[in-house]
CSV table of C-alpha atoms in Angstrom, one decimal:
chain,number,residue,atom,x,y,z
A,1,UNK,CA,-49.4,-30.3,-2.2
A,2,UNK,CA,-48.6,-31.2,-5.7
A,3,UNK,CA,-44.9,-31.0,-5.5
A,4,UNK,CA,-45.1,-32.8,-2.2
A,5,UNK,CA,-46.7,-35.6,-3.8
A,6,UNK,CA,-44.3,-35.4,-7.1
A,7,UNK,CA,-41.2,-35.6,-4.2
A,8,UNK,CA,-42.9,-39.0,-2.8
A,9,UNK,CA,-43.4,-40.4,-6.0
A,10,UNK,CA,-39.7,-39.9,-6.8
A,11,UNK,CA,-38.6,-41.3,-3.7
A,12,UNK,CA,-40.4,-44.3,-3.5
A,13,UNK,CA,-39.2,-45.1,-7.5
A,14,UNK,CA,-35.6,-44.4,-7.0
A,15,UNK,CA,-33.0,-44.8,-3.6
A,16,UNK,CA,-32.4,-42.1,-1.7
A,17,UNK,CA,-28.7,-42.2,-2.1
A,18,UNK,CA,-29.5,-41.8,-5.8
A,19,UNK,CA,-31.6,-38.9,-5.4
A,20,UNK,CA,-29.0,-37.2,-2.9
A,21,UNK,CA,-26.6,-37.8,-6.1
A,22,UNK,CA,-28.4,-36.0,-8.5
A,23,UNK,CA,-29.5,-32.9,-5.9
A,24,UNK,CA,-25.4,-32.7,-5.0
A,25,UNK,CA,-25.2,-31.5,-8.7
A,26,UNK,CA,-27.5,-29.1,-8.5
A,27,UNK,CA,-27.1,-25.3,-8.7
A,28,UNK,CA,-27.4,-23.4,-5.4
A,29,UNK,CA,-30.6,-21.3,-6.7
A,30,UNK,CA,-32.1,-24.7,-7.5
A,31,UNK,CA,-31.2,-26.4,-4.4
A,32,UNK,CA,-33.0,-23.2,-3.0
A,33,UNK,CA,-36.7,-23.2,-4.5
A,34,UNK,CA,-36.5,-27.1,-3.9
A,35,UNK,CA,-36.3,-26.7,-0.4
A,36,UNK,CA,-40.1,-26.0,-0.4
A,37,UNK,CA,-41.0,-29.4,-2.0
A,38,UNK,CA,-41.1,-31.2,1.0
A,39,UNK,CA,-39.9,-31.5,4.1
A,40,UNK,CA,-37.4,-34.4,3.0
A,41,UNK,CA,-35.7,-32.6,0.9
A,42,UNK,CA,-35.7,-29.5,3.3
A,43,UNK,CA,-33.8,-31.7,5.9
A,44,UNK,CA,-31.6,-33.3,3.4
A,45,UNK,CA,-30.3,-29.8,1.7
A,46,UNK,CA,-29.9,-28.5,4.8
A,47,UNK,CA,-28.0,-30.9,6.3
A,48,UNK,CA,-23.7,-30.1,7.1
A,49,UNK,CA,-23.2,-33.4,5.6
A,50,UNK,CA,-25.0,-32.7,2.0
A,51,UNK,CA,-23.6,-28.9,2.4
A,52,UNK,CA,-20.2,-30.1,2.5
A,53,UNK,CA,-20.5,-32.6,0.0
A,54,UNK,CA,-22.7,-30.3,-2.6
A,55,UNK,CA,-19.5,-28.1,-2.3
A,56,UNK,CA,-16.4,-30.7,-2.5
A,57,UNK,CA,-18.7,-31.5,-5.8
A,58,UNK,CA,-19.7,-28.1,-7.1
A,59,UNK,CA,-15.2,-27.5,-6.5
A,60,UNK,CA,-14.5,-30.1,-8.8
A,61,UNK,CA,-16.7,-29.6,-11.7
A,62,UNK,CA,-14.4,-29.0,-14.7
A,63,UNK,CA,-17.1,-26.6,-16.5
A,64,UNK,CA,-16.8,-24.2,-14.0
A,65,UNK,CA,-20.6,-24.3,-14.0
A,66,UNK,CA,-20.6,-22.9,-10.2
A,67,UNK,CA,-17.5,-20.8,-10.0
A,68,UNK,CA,-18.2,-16.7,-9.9
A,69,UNK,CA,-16.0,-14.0,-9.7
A,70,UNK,CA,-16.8,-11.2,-6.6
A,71,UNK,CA,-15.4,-7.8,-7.1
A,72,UNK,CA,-16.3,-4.5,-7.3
A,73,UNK,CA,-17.6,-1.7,-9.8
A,74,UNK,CA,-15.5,0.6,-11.9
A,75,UNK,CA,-15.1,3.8,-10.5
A,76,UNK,CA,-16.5,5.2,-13.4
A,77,UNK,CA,-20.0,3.1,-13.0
A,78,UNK,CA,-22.9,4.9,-11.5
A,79,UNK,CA,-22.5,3.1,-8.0
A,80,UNK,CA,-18.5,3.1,-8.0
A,81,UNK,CA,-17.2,0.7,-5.4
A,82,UNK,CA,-20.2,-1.8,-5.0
A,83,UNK,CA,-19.9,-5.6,-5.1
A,84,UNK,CA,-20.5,-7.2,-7.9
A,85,UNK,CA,-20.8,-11.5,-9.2
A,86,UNK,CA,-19.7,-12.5,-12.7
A,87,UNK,CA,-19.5,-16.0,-14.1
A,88,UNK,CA,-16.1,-17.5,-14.7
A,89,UNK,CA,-18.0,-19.9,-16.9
A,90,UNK,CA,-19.3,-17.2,-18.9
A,91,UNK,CA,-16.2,-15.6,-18.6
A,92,UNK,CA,-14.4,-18.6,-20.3
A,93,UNK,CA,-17.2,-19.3,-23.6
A,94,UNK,CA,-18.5,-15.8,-23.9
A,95,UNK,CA,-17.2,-12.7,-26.0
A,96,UNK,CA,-18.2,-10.4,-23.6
A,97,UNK,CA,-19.4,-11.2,-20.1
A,98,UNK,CA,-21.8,-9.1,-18.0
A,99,UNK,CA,-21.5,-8.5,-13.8
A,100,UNK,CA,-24.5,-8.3,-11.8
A,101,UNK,CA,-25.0,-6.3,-8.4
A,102,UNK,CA,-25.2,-7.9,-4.8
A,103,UNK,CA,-28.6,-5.8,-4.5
A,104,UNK,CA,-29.3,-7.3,-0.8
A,105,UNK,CA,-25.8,-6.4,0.6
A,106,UNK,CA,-26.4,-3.3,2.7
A,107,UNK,CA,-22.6,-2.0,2.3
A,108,UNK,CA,-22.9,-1.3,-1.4
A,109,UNK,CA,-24.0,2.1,-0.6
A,110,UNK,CA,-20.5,2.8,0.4
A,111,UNK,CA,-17.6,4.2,-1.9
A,112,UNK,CA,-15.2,2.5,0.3
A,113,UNK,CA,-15.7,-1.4,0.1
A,114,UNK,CA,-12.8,-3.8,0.3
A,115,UNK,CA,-13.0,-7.6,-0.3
A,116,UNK,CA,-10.5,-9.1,2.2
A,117,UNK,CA,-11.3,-12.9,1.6
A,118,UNK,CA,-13.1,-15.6,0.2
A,119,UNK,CA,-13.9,-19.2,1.6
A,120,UNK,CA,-16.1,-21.8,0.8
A,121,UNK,CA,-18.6,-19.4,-1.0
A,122,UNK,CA,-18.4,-17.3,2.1
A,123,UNK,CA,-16.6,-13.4,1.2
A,124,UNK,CA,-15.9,-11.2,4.0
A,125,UNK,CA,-15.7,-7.5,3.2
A,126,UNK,CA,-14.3,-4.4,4.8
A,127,UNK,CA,-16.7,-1.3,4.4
A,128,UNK,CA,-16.1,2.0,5.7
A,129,UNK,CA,-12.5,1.1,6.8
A,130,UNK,CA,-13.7,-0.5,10.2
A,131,UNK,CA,-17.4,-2.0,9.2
A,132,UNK,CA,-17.0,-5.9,8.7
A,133,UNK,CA,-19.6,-8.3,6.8
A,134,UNK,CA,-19.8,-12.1,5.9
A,135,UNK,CA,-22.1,-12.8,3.2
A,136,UNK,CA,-23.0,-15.5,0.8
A,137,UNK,CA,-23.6,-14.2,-2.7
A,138,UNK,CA,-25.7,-17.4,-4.0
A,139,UNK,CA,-28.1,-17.9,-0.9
A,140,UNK,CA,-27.8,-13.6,0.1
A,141,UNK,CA,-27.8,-14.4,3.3
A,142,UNK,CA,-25.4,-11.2,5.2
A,143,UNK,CA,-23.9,-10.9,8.7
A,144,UNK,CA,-22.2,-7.6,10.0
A,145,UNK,CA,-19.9,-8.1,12.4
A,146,UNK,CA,-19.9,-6.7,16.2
A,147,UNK,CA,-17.3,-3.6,16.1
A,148,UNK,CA,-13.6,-3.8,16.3
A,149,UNK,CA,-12.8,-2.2,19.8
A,150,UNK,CA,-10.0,0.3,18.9
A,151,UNK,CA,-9.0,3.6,20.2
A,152,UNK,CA,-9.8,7.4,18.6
A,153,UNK,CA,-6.5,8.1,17.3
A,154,UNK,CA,-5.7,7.9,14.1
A,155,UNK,CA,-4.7,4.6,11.8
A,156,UNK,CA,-5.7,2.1,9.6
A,157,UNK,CA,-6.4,-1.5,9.3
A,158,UNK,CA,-4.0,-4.6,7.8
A,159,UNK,CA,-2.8,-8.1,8.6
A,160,UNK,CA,-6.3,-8.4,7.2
A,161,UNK,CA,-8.0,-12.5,6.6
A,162,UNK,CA,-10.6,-14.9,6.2
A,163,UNK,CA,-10.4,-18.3,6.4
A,164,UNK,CA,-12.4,-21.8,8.1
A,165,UNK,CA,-11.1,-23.5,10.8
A,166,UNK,CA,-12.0,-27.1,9.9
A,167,UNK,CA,-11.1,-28.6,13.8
A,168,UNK,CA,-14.0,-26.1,15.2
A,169,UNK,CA,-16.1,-25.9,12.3
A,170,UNK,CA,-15.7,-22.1,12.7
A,171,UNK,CA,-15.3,-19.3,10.3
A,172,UNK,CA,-12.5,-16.9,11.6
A,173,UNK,CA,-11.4,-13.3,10.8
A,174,UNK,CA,-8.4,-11.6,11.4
A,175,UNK,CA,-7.6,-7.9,11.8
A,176,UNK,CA,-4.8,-5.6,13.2
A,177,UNK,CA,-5.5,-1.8,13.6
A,178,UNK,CA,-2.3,0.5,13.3
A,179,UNK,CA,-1.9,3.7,14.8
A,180,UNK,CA,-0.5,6.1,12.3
A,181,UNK,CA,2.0,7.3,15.2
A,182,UNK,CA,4.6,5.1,16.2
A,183,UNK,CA,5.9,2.7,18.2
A,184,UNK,CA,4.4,0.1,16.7
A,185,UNK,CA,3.8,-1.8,20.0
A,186,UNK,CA,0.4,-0.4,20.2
A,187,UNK,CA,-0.8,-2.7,17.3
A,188,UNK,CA,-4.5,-3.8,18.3
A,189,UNK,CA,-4.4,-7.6,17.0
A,190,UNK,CA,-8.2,-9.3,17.2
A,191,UNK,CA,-9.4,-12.7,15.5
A,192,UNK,CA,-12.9,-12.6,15.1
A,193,UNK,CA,-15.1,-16.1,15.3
A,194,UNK,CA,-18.1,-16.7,14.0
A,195,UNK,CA,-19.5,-19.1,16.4
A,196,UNK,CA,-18.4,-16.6,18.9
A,197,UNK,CA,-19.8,-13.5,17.1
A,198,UNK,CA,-17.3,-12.1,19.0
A,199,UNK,CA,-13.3,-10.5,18.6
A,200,UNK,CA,-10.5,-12.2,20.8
A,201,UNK,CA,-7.7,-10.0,21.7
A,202,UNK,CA,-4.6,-11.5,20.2
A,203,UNK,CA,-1.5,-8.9,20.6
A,204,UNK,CA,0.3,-11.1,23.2
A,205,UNK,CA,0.6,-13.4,19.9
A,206,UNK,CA,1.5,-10.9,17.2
A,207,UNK,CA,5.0,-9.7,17.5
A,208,UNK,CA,6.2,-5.9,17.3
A,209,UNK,CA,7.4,-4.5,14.1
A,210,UNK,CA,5.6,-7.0,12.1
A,211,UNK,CA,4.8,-5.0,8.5
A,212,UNK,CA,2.5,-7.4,7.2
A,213,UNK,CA,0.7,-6.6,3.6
A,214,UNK,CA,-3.0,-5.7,3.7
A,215,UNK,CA,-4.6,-8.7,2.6
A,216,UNK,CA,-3.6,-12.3,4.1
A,217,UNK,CA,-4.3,-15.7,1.7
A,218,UNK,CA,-5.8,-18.6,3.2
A,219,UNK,CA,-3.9,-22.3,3.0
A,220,UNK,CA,-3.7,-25.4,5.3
A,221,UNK,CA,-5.7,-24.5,8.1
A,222,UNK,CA,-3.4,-21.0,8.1
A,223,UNK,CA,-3.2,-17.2,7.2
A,224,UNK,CA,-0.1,-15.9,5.1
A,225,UNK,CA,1.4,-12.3,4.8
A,226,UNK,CA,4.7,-11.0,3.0
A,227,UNK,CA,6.4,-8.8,6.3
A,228,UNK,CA,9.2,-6.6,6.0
A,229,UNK,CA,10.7,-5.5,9.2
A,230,UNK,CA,11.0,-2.2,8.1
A,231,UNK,CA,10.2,-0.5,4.6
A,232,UNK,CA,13.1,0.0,3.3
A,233,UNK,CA,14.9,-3.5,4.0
A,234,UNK,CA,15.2,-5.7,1.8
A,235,UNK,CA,15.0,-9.0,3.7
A,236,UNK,CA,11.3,-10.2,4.0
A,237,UNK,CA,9.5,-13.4,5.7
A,238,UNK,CA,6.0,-14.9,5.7
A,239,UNK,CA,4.5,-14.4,8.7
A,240,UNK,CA,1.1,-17.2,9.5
A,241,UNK,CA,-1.7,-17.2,11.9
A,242,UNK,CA,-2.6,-21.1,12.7
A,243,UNK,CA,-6.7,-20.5,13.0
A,244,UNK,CA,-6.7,-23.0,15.5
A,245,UNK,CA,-4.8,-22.2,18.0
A,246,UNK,CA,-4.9,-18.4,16.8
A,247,UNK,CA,-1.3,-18.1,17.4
A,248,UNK,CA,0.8,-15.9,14.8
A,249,UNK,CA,4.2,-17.8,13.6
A,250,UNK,CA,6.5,-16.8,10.6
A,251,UNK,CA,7.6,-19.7,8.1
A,252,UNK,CA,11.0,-21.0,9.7
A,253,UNK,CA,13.3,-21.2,6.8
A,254,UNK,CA,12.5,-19.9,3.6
A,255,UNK,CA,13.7,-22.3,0.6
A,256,UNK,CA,16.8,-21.5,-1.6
A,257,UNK,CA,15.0,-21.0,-4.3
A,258,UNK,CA,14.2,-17.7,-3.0
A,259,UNK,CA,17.7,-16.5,-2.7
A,260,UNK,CA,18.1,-13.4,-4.8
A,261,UNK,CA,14.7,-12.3,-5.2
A,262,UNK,CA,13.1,-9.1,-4.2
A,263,UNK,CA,9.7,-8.7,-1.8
A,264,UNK,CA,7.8,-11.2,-3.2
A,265,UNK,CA,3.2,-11.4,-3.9
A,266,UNK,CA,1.9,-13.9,-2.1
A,267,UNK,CA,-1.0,-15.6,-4.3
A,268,UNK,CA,-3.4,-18.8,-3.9
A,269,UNK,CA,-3.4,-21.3,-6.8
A,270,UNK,CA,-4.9,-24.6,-6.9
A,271,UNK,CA,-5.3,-24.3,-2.9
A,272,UNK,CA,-1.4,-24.0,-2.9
A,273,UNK,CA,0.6,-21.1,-1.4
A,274,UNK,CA,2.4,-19.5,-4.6
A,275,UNK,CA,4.8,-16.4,-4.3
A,276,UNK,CA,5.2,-14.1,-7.2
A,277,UNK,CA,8.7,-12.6,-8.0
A,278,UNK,CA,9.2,-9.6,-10.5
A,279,UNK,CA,11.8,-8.1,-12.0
A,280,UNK,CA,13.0,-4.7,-11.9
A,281,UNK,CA,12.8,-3.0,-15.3
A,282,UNK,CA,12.7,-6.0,-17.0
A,283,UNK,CA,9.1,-7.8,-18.6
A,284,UNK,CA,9.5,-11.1,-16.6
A,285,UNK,CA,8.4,-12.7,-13.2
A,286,UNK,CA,9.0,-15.8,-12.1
A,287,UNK,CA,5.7,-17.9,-9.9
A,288,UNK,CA,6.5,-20.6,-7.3
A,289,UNK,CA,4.2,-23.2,-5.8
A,290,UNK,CA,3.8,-25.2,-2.9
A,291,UNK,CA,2.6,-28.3,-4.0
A,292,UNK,CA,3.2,-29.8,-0.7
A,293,UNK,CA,2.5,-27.6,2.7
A,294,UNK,CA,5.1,-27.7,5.0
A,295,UNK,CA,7.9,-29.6,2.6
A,296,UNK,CA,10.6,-27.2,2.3
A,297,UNK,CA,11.5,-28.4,-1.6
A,298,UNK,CA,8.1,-29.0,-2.8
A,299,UNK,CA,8.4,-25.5,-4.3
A,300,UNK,CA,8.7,-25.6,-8.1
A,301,UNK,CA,8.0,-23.4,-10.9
A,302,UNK,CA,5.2,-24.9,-12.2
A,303,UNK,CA,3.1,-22.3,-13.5
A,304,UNK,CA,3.0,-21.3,-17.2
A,305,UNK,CA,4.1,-17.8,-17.8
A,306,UNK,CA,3.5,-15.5,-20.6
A,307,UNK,CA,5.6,-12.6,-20.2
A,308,UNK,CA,7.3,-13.5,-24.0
A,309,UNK,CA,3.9,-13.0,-25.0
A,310,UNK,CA,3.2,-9.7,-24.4
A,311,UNK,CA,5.8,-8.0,-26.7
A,312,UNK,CA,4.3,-9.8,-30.1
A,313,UNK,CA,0.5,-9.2,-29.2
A,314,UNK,CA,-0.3,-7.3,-25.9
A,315,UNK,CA,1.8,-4.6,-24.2
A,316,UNK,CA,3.0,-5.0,-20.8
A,317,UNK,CA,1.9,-2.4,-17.9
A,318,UNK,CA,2.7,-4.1,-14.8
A,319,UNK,CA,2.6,-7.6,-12.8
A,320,UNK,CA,0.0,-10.0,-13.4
A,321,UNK,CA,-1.7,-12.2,-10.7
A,322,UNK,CA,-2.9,-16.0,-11.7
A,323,UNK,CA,-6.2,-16.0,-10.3
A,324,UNK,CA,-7.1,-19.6,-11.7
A,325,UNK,CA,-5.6,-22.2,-13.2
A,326,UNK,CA,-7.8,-23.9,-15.9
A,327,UNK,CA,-8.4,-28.0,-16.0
A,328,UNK,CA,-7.0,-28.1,-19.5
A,329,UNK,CA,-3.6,-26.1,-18.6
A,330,UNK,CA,-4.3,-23.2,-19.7
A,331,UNK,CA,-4.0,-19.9,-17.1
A,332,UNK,CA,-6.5,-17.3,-16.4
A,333,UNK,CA,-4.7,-14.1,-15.6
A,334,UNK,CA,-6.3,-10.6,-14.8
A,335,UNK,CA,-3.9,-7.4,-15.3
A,336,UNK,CA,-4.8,-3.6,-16.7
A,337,UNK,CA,-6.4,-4.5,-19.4
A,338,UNK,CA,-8.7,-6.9,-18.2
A,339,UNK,CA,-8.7,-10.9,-17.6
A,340,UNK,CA,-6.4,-12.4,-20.1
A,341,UNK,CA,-6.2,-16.5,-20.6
A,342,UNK,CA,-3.0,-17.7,-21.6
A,343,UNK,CA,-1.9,-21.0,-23.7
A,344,UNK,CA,1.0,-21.9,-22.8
A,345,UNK,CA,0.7,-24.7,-25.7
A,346,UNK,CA,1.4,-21.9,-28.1
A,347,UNK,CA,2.2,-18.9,-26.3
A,348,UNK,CA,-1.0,-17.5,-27.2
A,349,UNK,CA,-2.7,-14.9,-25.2
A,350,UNK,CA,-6.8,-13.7,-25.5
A,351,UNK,CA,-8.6,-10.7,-23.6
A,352,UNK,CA,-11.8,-11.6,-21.8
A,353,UNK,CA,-14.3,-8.6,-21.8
A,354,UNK,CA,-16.3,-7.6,-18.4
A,355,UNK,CA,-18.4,-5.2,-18.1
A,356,UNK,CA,-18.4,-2.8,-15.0
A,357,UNK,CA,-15.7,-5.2,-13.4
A,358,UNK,CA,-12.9,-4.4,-11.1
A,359,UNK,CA,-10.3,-6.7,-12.3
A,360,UNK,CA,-7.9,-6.0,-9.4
A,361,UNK,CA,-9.9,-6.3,-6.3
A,362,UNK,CA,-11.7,-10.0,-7.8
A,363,UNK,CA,-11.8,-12.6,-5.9
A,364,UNK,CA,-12.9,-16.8,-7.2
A,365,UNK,CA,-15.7,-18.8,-5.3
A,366,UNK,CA,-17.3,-21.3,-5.3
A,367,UNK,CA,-21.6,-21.2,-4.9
A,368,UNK,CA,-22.3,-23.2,-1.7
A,369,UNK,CA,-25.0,-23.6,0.9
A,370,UNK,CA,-23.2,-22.8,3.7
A,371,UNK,CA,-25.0,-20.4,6.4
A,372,UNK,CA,-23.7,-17.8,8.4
A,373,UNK,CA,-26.5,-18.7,11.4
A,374,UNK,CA,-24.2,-20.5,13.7
């Protein structure tokens, strides 16, 4: 009753746009415990306009204040495999920064947890090689998925991705189960929607010998995967899943720039579609961006990168990936040894400590409001 009448006070001194303002700045644990104040505020925070708009917001705030890292445990922990939040903030001003457990998440009791996507503070996971969950790590809400109808035989799961179709309002998931045996014509292709709570059959839509990597990344409306028509080929394509029709597509012509490259990592930076090049033998890759979806030459090498760094102050053991690009230029890379930020000012590199941190398998998000009761 007390904070009730605290709530009207505030509202009948200030304008109600004003005090949607200030609660659009909030934290998501705050936003929370103040839906109990009153029923005002209940509505308001709960509304799909001040969701979207708390996380457009909570996006674009250059402390980082609501960014977290989701990965998993070290092997070497005492619950190897389970999920795990860290603070990118923290991350970025602390010497050392600490994870914490996803405690409510049912699938952490499992050895065999992989984090196929993130999306608007939403993370799907795979558990179990054929279990599938959506879960929000700030409000702990969790959602397993109905079961992915597939045969007895033998195989495995890829053309894996999560991603929002913004014409339907719906949160989609796509998945392909490979027999181990070929021909590869008896791919299972599904796309799972979360309105629906229910898998679609898509194989008419996704084309035979069709090697897509694991793992797809989310940009423009549309999934993305390297393919290689057969392992040991060298030519490659992109290969895209439109969520809203939930038809598969490849990229029509790759740009010039690519010419000469091998297999290529696809990454997500800045919301733009970014392919990683390495080098054979040789302590160098090159990273293009798409600044522009869909415009042939808006690729550009844009991206700082350290690899003349690492012979003066840090060995090099294999690729990095660019998991975020800071506000003042400055890169945060994760490799072997850890999370590493780079300056490209003056070339300097320096090592973030985590503790009990899978570096490889983390994934960036943003804390948001959004439910997974459709």
């Amino acid at each position: 009753m007390e904070n009730n009448d605290k709530a009207e006070q505030i509202q009948r001194h200030l304008p109600e746009d004003i005090v949607t303002e200030i609660l659009s700045r909030l934290p998501v644990q705050s936003l929370l415990r103040f839906k109990s104040v009153c029923k005002s505020w209940r509505f308001l925070i709960c509304s799909k306009n001040f969701i979207k708009s708390h996380l457009q917001i909570s996006e674009k705030n250059e402390t980082f204040a609501h960014h977290r890292f989701i990965s998993t445990s070290l092997s070497s922990s005492k619950c190897p495999g389970s999920l795990r939040v860290c603070s990118l903030r923290s991350m970025l001003t602390e010497s050392v920064t600490h994870s914490s457990p996803l405690d409510f998440f049912p699938g952490n009791s499992s050895t065999d947890l992989r984090i196929v996507g993130s999306c608007n503070g939403l993370t799907c996971v795979l558990v179990d090689s054929y279990r599938f969950f959506l879960l929000n790590p700030s409000t702990r809400e969790y959602r397993q998925l109905p079961d992915f109808e597939r045969s007895n035989e033998l195989g495995f799961m890829t053309g894996l991705g999560f991603g929002f179709d913004e014409s339907s309002g719906d949160y989609k998931v796509n998945a392909v189960f490979r027999r181990a045996l070929f021909p590869r014509t008896s791919d299972v292709a599904r796309v799972y929607s979360l309105k629906a709570d229910s898998w679609r059959g898509n194989n008419a839509r996704f084309k035979d010998g069709w090697n897509c990597c694991r793992l797809g990344k989310f940009v423009s409306g549309k999934l993305h995967w390297r393919s290689k028509r057969d392992y040991f080929e060298s030519k490659w394509e992109i290969v895209c899943l439109d969520l809203e029709s939930e038809r598969f597509g490849t990229l029509e012509k790759l740009p010039r720039c690519f010419e000469g490259y091998f297999c290529p990592i696809l990454l997500v930076v800045k919301g733009c579609l970014c392919a990683l090049f390495g080098y054979p033998k040789a302590i160098r890759f090159d990273i293009w961006i798409w600044s522009e979806y869909g415009v042939e030459d808006s690729w550009a090498k844009t991206i700082p990168n350290p690899c003349h760094s690492f012979t003066h102050s840090i060995p090099w053991h294999g690729y990095l990936t660019p998991p975020f690009v800071l506000s003042n230029g400055e890169v945060l890379y994760s490799c072997w040894l850890g999370f590493l930020i780079y300056n490209p000012k003056d070339g300097r590199l320096s090592q973030c400590r985590t503790v009990d941190f899978d570096r490889y398998e983390a994934k960036v998000y943003t804390e948001s409001l959004v439910s997974l009761v459709t």
